[in-house]
mmCIF file with all atom_site columns, C-alpha atoms in Angstrom:
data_model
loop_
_atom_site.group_PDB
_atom_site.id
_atom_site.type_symbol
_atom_site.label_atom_id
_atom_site.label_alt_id
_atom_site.label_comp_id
_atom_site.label_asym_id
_atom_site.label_entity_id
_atom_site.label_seq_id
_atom_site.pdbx_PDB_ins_code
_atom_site.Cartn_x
_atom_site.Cartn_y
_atom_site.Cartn_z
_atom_site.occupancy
_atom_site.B_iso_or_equiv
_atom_site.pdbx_formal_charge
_atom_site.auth_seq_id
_atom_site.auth_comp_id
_atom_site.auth_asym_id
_atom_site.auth_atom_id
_atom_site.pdbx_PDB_model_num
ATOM 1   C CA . UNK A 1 1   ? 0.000   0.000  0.000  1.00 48.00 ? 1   UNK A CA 1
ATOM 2   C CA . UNK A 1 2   ? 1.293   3.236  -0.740 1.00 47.00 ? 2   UNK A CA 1
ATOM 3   C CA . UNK A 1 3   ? 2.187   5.994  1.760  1.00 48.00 ? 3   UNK A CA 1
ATOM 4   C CA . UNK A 1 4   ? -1.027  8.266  0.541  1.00 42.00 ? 4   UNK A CA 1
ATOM 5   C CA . UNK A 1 5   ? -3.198  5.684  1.111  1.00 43.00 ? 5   UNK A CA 1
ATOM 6   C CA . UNK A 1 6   ? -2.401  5.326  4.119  1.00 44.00 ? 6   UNK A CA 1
ATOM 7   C CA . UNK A 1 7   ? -2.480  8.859  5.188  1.00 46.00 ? 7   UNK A CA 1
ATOM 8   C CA . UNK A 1 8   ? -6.283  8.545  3.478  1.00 41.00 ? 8   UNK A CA 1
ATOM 9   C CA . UNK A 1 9   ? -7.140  6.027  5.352  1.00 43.00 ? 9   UNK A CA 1
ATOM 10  C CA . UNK A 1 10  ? -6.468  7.985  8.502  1.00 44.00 ? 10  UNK A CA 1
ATOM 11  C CA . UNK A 1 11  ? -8.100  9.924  7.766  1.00 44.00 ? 11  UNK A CA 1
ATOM 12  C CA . UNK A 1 12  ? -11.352 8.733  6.236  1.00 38.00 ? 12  UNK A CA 1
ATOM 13  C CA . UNK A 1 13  ? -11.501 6.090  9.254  1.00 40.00 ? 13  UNK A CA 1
ATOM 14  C CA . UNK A 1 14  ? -14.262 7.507  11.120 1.00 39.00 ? 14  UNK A CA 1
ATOM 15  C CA . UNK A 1 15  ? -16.852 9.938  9.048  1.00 37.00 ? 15  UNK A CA 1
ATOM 16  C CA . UNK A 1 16  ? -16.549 12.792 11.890 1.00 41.00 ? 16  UNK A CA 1
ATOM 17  C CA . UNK A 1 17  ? -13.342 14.355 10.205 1.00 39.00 ? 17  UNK A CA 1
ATOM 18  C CA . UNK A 1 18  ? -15.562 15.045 6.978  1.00 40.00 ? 18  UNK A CA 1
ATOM 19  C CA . UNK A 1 19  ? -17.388 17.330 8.732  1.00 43.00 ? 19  UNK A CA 1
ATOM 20  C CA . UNK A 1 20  ? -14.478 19.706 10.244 1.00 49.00 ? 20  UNK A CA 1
ATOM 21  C CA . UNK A 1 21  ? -13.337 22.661 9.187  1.00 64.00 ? 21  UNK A CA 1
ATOM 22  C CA . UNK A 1 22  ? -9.943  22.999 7.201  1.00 77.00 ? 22  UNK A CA 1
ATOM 23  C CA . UNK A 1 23  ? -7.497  25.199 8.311  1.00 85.00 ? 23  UNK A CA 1
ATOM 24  C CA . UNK A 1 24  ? -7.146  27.509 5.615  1.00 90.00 ? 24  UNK A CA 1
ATOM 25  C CA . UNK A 1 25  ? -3.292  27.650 5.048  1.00 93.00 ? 25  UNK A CA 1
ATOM 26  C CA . UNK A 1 26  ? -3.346  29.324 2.432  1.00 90.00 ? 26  UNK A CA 1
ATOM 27  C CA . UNK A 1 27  ? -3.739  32.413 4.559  1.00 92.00 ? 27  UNK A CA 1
ATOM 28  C CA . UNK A 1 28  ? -0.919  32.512 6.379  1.00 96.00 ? 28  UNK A CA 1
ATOM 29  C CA . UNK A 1 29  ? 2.122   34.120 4.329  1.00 96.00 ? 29  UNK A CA 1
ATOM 30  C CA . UNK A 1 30  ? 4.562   33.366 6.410  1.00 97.00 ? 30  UNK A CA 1
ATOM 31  C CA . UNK A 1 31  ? 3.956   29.715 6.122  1.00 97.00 ? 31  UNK A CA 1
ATOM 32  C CA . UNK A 1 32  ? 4.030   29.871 2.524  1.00 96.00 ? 32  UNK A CA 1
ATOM 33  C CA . UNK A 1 33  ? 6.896   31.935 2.739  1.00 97.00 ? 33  UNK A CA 1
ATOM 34  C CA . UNK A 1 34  ? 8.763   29.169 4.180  1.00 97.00 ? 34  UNK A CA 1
ATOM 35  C CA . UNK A 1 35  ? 7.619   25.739 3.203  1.00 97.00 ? 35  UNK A CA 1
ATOM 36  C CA . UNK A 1 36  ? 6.787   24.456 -0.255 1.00 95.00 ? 36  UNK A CA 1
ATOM 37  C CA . UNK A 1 37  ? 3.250   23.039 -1.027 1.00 95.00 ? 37  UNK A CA 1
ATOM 38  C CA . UNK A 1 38  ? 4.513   19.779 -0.714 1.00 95.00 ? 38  UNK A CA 1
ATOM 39  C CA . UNK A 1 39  ? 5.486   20.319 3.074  1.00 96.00 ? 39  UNK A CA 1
ATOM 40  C CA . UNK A 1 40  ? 2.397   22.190 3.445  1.00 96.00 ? 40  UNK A CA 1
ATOM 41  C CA . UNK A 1 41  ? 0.394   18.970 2.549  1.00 96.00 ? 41  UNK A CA 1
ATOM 42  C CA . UNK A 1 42  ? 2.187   17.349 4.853  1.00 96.00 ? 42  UNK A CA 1
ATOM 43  C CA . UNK A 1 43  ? 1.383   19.782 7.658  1.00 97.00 ? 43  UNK A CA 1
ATOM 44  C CA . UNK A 1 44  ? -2.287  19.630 6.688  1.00 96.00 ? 44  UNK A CA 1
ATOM 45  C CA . UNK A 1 45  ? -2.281  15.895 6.882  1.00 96.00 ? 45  UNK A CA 1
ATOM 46  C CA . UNK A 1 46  ? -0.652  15.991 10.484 1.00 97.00 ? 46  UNK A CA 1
ATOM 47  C CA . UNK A 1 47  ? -3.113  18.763 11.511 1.00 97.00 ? 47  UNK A CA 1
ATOM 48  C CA . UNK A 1 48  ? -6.329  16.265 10.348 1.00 96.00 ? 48  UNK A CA 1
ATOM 49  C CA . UNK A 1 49  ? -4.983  13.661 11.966 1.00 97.00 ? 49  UNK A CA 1
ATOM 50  C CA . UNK A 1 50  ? -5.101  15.522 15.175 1.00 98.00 ? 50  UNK A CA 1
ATOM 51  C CA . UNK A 1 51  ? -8.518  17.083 14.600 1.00 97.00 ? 51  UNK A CA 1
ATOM 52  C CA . UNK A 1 52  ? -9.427  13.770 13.991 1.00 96.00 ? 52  UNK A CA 1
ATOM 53  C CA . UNK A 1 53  ? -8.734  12.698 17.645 1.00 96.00 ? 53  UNK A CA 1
ATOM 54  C CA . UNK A 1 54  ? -9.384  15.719 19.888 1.00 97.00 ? 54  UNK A CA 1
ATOM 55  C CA . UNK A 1 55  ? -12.661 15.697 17.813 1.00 97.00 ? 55  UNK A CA 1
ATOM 56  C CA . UNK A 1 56  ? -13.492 12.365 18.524 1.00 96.00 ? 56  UNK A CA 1
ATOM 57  C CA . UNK A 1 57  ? -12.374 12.242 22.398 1.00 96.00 ? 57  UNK A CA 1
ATOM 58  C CA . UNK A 1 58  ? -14.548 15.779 23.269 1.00 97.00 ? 58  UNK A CA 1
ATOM 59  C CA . UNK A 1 59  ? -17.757 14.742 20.712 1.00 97.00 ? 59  UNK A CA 1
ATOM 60  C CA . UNK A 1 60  ? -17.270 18.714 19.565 1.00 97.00 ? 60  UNK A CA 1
ATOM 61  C CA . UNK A 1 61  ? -17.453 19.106 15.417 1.00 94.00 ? 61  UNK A CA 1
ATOM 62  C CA . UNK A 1 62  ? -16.017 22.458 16.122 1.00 96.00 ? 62  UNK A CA 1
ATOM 63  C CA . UNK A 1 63  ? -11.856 22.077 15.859 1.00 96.00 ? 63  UNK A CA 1
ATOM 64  C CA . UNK A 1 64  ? -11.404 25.541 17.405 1.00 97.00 ? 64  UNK A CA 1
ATOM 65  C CA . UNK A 1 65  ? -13.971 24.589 20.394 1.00 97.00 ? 65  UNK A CA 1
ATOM 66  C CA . UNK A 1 66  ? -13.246 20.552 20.652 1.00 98.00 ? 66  UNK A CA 1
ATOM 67  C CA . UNK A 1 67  ? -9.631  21.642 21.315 1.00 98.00 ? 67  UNK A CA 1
ATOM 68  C CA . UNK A 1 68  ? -10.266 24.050 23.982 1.00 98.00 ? 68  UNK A CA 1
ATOM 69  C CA . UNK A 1 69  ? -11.789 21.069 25.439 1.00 98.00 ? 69  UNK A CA 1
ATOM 70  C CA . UNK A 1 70  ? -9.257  18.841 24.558 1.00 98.00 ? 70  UNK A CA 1
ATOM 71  C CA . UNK A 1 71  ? -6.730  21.439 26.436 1.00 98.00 ? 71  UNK A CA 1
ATOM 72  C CA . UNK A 1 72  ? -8.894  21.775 29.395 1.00 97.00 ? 72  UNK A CA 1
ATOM 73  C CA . UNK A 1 73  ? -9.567  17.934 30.259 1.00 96.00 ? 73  UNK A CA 1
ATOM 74  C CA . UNK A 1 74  ? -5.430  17.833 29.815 1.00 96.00 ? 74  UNK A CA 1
ATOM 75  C CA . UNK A 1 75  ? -5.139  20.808 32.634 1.00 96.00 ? 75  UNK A CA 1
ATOM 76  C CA . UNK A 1 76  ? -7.849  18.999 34.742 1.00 95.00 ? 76  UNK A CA 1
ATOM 77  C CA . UNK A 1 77  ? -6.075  15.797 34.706 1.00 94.00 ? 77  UNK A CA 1
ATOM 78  C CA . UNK A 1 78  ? -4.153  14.701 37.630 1.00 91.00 ? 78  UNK A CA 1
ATOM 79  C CA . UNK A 1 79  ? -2.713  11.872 36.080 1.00 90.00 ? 79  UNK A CA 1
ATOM 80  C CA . UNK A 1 80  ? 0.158   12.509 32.326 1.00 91.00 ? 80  UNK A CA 1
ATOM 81  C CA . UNK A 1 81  ? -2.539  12.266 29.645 1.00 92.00 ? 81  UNK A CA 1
ATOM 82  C CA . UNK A 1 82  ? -0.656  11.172 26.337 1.00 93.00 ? 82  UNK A CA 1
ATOM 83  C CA . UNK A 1 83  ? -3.166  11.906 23.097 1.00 94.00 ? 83  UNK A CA 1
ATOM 84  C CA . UNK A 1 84  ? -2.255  8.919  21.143 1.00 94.00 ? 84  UNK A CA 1
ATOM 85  C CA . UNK A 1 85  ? -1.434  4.916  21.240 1.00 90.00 ? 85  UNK A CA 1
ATOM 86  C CA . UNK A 1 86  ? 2.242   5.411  20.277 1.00 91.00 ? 86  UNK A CA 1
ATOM 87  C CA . UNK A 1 87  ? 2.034   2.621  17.567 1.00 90.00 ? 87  UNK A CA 1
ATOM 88  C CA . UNK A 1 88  ? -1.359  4.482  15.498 1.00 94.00 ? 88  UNK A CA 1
ATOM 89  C CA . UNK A 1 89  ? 0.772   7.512  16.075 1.00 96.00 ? 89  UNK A CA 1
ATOM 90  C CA . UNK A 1 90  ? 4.293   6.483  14.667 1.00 94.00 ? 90  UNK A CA 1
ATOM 91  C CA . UNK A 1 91  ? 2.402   4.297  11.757 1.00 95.00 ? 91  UNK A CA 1
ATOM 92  C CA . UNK A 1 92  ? 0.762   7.922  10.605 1.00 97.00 ? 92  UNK A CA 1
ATOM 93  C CA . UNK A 1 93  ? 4.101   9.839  10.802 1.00 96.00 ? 93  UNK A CA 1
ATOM 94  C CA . UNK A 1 94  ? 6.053   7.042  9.313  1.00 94.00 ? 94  UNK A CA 1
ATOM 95  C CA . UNK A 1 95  ? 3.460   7.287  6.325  1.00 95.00 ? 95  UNK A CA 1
ATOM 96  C CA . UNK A 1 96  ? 4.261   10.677 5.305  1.00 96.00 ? 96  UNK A CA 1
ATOM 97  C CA . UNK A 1 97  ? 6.648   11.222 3.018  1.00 94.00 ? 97  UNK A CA 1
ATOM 98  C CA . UNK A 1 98  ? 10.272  11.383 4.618  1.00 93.00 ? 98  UNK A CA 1
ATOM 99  C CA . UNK A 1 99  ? 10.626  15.437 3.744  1.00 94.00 ? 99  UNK A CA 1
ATOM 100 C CA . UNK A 1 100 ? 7.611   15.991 5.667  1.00 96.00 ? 100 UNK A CA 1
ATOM 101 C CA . UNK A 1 101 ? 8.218   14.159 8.323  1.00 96.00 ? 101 UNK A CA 1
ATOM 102 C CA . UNK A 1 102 ? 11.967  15.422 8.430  1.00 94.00 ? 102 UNK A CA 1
ATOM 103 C CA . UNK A 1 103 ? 10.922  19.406 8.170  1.00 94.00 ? 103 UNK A CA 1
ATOM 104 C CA . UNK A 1 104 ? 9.977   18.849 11.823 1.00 96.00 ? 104 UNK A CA 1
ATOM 105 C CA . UNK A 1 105 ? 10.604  14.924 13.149 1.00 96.00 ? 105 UNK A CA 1
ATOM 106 C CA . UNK A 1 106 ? 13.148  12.643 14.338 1.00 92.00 ? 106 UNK A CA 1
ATOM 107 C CA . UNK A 1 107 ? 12.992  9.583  15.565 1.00 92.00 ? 107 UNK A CA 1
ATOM 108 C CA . UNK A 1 108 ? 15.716  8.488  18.005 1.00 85.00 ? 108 UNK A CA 1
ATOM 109 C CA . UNK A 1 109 ? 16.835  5.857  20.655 1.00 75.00 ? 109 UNK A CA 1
ATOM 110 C CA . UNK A 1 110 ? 19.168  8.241  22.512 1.00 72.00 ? 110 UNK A CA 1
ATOM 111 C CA . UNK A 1 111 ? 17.118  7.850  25.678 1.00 67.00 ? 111 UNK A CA 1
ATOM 112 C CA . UNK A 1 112 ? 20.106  8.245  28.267 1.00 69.00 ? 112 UNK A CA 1
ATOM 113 C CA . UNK A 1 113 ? 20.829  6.048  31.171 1.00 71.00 ? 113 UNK A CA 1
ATOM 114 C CA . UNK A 1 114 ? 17.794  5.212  32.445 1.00 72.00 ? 114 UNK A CA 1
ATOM 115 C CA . UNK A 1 115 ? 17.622  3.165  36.255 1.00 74.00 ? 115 UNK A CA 1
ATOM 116 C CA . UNK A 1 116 ? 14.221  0.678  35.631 1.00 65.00 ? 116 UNK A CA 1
ATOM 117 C CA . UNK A 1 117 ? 13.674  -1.637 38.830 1.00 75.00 ? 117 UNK A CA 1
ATOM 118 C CA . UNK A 1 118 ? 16.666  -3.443 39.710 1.00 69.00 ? 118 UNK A CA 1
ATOM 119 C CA . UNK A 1 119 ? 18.317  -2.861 35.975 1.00 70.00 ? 119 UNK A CA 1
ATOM 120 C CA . UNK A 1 120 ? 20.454  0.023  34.073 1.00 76.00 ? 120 UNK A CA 1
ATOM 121 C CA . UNK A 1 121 ? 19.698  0.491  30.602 1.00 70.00 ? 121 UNK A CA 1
ATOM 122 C CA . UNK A 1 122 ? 22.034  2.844  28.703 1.00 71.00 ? 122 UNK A CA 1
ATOM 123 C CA . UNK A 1 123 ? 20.491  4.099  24.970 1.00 69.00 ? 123 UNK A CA 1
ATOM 124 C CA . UNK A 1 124 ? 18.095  0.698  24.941 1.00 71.00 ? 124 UNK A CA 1
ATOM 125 C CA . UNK A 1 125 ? 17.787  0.251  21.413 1.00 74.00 ? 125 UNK A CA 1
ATOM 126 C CA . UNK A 1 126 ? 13.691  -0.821 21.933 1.00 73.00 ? 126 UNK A CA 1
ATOM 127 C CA . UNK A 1 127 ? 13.139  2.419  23.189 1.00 80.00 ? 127 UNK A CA 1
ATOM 128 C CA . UNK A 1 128 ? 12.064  4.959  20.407 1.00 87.00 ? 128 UNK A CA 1
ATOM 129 C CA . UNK A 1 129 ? 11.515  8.531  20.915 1.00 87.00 ? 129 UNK A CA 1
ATOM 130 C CA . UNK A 1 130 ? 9.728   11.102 19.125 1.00 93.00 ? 130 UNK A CA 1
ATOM 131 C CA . UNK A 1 131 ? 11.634  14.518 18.907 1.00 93.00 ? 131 UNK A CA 1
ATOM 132 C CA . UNK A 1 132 ? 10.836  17.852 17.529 1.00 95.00 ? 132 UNK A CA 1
ATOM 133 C CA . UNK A 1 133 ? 13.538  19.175 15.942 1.00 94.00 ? 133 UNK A CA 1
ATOM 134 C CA . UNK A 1 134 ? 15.275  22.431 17.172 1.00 93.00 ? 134 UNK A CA 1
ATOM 135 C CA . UNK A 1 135 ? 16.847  23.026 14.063 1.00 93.00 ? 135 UNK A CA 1
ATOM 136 C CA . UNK A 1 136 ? 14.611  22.912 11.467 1.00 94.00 ? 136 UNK A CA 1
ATOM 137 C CA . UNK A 1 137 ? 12.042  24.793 8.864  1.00 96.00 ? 137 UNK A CA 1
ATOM 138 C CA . UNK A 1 138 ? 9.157   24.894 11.371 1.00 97.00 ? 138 UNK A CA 1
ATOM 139 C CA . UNK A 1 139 ? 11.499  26.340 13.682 1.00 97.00 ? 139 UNK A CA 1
ATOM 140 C CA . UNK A 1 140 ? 12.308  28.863 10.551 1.00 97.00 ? 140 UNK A CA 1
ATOM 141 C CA . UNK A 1 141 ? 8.717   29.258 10.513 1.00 98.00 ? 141 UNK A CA 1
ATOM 142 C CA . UNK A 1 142 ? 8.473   30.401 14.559 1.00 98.00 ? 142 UNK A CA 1
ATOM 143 C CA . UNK A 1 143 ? 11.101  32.881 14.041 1.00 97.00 ? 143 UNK A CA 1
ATOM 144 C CA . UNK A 1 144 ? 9.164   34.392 11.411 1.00 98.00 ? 144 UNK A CA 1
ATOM 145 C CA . UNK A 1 145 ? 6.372   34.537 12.990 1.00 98.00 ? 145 UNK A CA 1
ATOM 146 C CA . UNK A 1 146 ? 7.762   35.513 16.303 1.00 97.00 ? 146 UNK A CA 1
ATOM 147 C CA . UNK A 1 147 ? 8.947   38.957 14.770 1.00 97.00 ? 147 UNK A CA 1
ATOM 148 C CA . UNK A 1 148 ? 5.374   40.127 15.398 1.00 96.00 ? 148 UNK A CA 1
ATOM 149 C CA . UNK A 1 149 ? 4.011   37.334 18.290 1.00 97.00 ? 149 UNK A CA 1
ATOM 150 C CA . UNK A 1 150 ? 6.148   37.504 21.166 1.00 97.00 ? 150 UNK A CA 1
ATOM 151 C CA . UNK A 1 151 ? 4.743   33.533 22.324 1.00 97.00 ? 151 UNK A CA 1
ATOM 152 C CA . UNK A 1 152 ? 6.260   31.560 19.265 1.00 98.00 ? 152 UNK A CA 1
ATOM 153 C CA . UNK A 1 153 ? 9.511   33.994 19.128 1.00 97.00 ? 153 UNK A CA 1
ATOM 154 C CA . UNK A 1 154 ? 9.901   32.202 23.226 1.00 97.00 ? 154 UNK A CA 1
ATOM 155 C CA . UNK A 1 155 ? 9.304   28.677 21.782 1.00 97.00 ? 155 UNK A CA 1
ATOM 156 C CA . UNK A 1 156 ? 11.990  29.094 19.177 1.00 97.00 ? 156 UNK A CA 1
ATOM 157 C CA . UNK A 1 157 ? 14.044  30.731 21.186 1.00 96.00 ? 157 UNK A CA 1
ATOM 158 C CA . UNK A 1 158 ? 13.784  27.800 23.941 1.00 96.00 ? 158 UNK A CA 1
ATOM 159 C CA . UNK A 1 159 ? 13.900  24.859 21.590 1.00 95.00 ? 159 UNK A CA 1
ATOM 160 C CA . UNK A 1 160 ? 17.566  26.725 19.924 1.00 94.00 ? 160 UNK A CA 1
ATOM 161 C CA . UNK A 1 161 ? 18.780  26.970 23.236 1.00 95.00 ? 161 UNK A CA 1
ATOM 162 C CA . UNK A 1 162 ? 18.114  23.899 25.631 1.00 93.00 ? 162 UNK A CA 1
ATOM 163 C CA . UNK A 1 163 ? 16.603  21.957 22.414 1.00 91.00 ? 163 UNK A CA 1
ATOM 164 C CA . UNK A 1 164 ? 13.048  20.788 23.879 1.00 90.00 ? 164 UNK A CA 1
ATOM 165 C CA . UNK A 1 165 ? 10.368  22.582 24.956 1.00 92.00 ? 165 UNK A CA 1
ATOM 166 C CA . UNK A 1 166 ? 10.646  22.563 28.986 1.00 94.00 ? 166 UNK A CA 1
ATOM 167 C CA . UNK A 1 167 ? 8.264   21.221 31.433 1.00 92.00 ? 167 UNK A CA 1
ATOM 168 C CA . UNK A 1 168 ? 6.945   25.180 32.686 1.00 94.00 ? 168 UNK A CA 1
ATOM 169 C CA . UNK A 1 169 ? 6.539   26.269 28.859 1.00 95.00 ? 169 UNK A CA 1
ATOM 170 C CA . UNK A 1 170 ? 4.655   23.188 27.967 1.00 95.00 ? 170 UNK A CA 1
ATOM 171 C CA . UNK A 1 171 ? 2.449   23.555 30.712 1.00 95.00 ? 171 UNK A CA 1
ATOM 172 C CA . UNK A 1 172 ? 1.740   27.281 30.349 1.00 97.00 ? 172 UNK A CA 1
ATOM 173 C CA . UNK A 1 173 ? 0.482   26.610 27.196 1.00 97.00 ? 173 UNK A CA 1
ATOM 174 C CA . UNK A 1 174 ? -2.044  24.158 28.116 1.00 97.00 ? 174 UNK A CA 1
ATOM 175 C CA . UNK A 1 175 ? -3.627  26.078 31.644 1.00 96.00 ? 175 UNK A CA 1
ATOM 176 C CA . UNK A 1 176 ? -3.588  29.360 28.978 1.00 97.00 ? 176 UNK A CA 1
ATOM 177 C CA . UNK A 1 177 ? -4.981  27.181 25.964 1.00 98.00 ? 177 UNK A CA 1
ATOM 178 C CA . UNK A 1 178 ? -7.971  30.415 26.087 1.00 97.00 ? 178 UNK A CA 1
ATOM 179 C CA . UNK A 1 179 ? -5.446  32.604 25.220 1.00 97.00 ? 179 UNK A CA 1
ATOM 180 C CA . UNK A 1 180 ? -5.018  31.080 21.573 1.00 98.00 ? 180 UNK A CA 1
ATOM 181 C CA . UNK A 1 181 ? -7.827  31.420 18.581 1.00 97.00 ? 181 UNK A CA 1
ATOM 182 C CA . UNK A 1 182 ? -7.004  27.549 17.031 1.00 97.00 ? 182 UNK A CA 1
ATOM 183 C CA . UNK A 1 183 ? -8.887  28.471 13.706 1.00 96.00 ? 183 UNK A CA 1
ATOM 184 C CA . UNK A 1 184 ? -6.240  30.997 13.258 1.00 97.00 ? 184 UNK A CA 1
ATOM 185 C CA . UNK A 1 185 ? -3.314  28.776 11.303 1.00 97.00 ? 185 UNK A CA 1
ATOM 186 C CA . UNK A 1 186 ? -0.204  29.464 13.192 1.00 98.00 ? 186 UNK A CA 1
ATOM 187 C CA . UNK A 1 187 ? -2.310  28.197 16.677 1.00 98.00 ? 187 UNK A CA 1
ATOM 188 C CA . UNK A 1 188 ? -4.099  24.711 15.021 1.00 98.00 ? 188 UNK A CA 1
ATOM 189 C CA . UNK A 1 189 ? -0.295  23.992 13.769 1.00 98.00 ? 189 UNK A CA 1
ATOM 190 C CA . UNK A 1 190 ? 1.026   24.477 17.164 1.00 98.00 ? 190 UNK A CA 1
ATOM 191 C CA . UNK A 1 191 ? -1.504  22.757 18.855 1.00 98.00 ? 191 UNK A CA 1
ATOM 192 C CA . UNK A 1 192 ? -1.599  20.067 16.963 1.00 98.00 ? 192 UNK A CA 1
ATOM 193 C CA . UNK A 1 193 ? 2.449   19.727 16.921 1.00 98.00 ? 193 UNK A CA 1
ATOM 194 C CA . UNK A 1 194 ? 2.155   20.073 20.475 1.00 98.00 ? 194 UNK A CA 1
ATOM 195 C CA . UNK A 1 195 ? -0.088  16.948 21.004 1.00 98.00 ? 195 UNK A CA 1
ATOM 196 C CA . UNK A 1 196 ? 1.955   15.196 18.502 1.00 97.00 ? 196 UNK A CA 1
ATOM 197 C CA . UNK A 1 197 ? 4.851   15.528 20.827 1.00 95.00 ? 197 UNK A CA 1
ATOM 198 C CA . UNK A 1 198 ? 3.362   14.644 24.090 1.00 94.00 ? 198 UNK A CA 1
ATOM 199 C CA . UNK A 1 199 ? 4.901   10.918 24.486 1.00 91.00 ? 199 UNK A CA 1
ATOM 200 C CA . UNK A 1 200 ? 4.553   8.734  26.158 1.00 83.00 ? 200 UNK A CA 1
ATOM 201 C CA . UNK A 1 201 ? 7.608   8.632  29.906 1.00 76.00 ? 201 UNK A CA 1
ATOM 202 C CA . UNK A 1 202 ? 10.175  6.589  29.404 1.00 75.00 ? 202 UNK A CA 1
ATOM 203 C CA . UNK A 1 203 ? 9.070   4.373  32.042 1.00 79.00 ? 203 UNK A CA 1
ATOM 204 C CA . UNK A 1 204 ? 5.624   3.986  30.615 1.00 80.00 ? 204 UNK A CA 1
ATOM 205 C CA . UNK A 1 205 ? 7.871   3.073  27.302 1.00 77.00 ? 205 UNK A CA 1
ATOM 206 C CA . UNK A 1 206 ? 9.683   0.125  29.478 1.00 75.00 ? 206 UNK A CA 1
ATOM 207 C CA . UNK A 1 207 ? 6.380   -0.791 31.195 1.00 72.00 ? 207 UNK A CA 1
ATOM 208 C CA . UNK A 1 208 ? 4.367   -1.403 28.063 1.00 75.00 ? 208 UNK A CA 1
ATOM 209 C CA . UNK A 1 209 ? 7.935   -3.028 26.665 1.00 69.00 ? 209 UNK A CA 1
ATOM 210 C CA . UNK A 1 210 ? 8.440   -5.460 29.097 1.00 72.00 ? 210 UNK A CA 1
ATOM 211 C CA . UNK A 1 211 ? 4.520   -6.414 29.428 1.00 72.00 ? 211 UNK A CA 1
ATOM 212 C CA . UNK A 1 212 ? 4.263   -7.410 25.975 1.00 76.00 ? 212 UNK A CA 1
ATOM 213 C CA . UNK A 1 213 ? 8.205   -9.310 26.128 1.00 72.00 ? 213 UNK A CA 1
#
């Protein structure tokens, strides 16, 4: 099967996405500015596929309202909520063609030394990580965009310097989701990168490894 069938059949696999409405990013000249329509395919297609789900999990047709909700049920969690079953997740992004994926992905197995139980595992090579990549055209994108929004002009600024978005900025943006506009383009792409990104902890990585061993 080829890769965009399967990014159709994510999303045709429930009729609620047919109803939503598309992020029109055509209006956004800074986007265009920076990625070619290829990429910006790509970005639509990762966009859908999150509609898809927050649209689904809050029963709102509405992207701008179901992820408000989406947002809110995150804040009002005590318990790490994580959006997506890794494997539907990674199968989606490893569908895309490899330039979209690469303008703002990597997969890796640097997870560190990690101290599980009564074991040491350094780099375990059945541990894969999604990362966001500090250097890269979205992050050309923020910069753009962050000569006029001071918000996105932080995010680039933290991922060039420590490389990840930190725990307090990734927070922030979730108790002050009411704060963003998510038909606007530059929000829905953030948001939707943003859920993209939440994995799963390492140890819930080893748990779910060593369960199905």
């Amino acid at each position: 099967m080829n890769k965009f069938m399967v990014i159709v059949m994510f999303l045709v696999a429930t009729p609620h996405i047919s109803g939503q409405k598309e992020i029109d990013f055509n209006s956004d000249k800074s986007l265009n500015k920076i990625f070619n329509q290829k990429e910006i395919e790509g970005l639509k297609s990762m966009v859908q596929f999150v509609d898809n789900m927050v649209e689904k999990s809050t029963n709102e047709d509405n992207p701008n309202k179901a992820y408000h909700l989406y947002f809110e049920k995150i804040s009002k969690t005590p318990e790490y909520m994580v959006p997506f079953e890794e494997n539907v997740k990674y199968r989606f992004l490893k569908s895309l063609d490899s330039t979209q994926f690469a303008m703002l992905w990597n997969f890796s197995q640097n997870a560190g030394v990690i101290k599980y139980r009564d074991s040491i595992y350094r780099n375990p090579d059945f541990i894969t990580i999604l990362e966001l990549k500090p250097f890269s055209k979205y992050m050309d994108y923020l910069k753009e965009i962050g000569k006029d929004d001071p918000y996105y002009k932080f995010l680039q600024q933290e991922f060039e310097r420590v490389g990840n978005l930190m725990q307090g900025s990734s927070e922030w943006f979730v108790r002050n989701h009411k704060k963003f506009d998510f038909d606007i383009p530059k929000n829905r792409l953030w948001a939707a990168i943003y859920l993209l990104r939440r994995e799963e902890s390492i140890e819930m990585k080893l748990d779910k490894y060593f369960k199905n061993k």
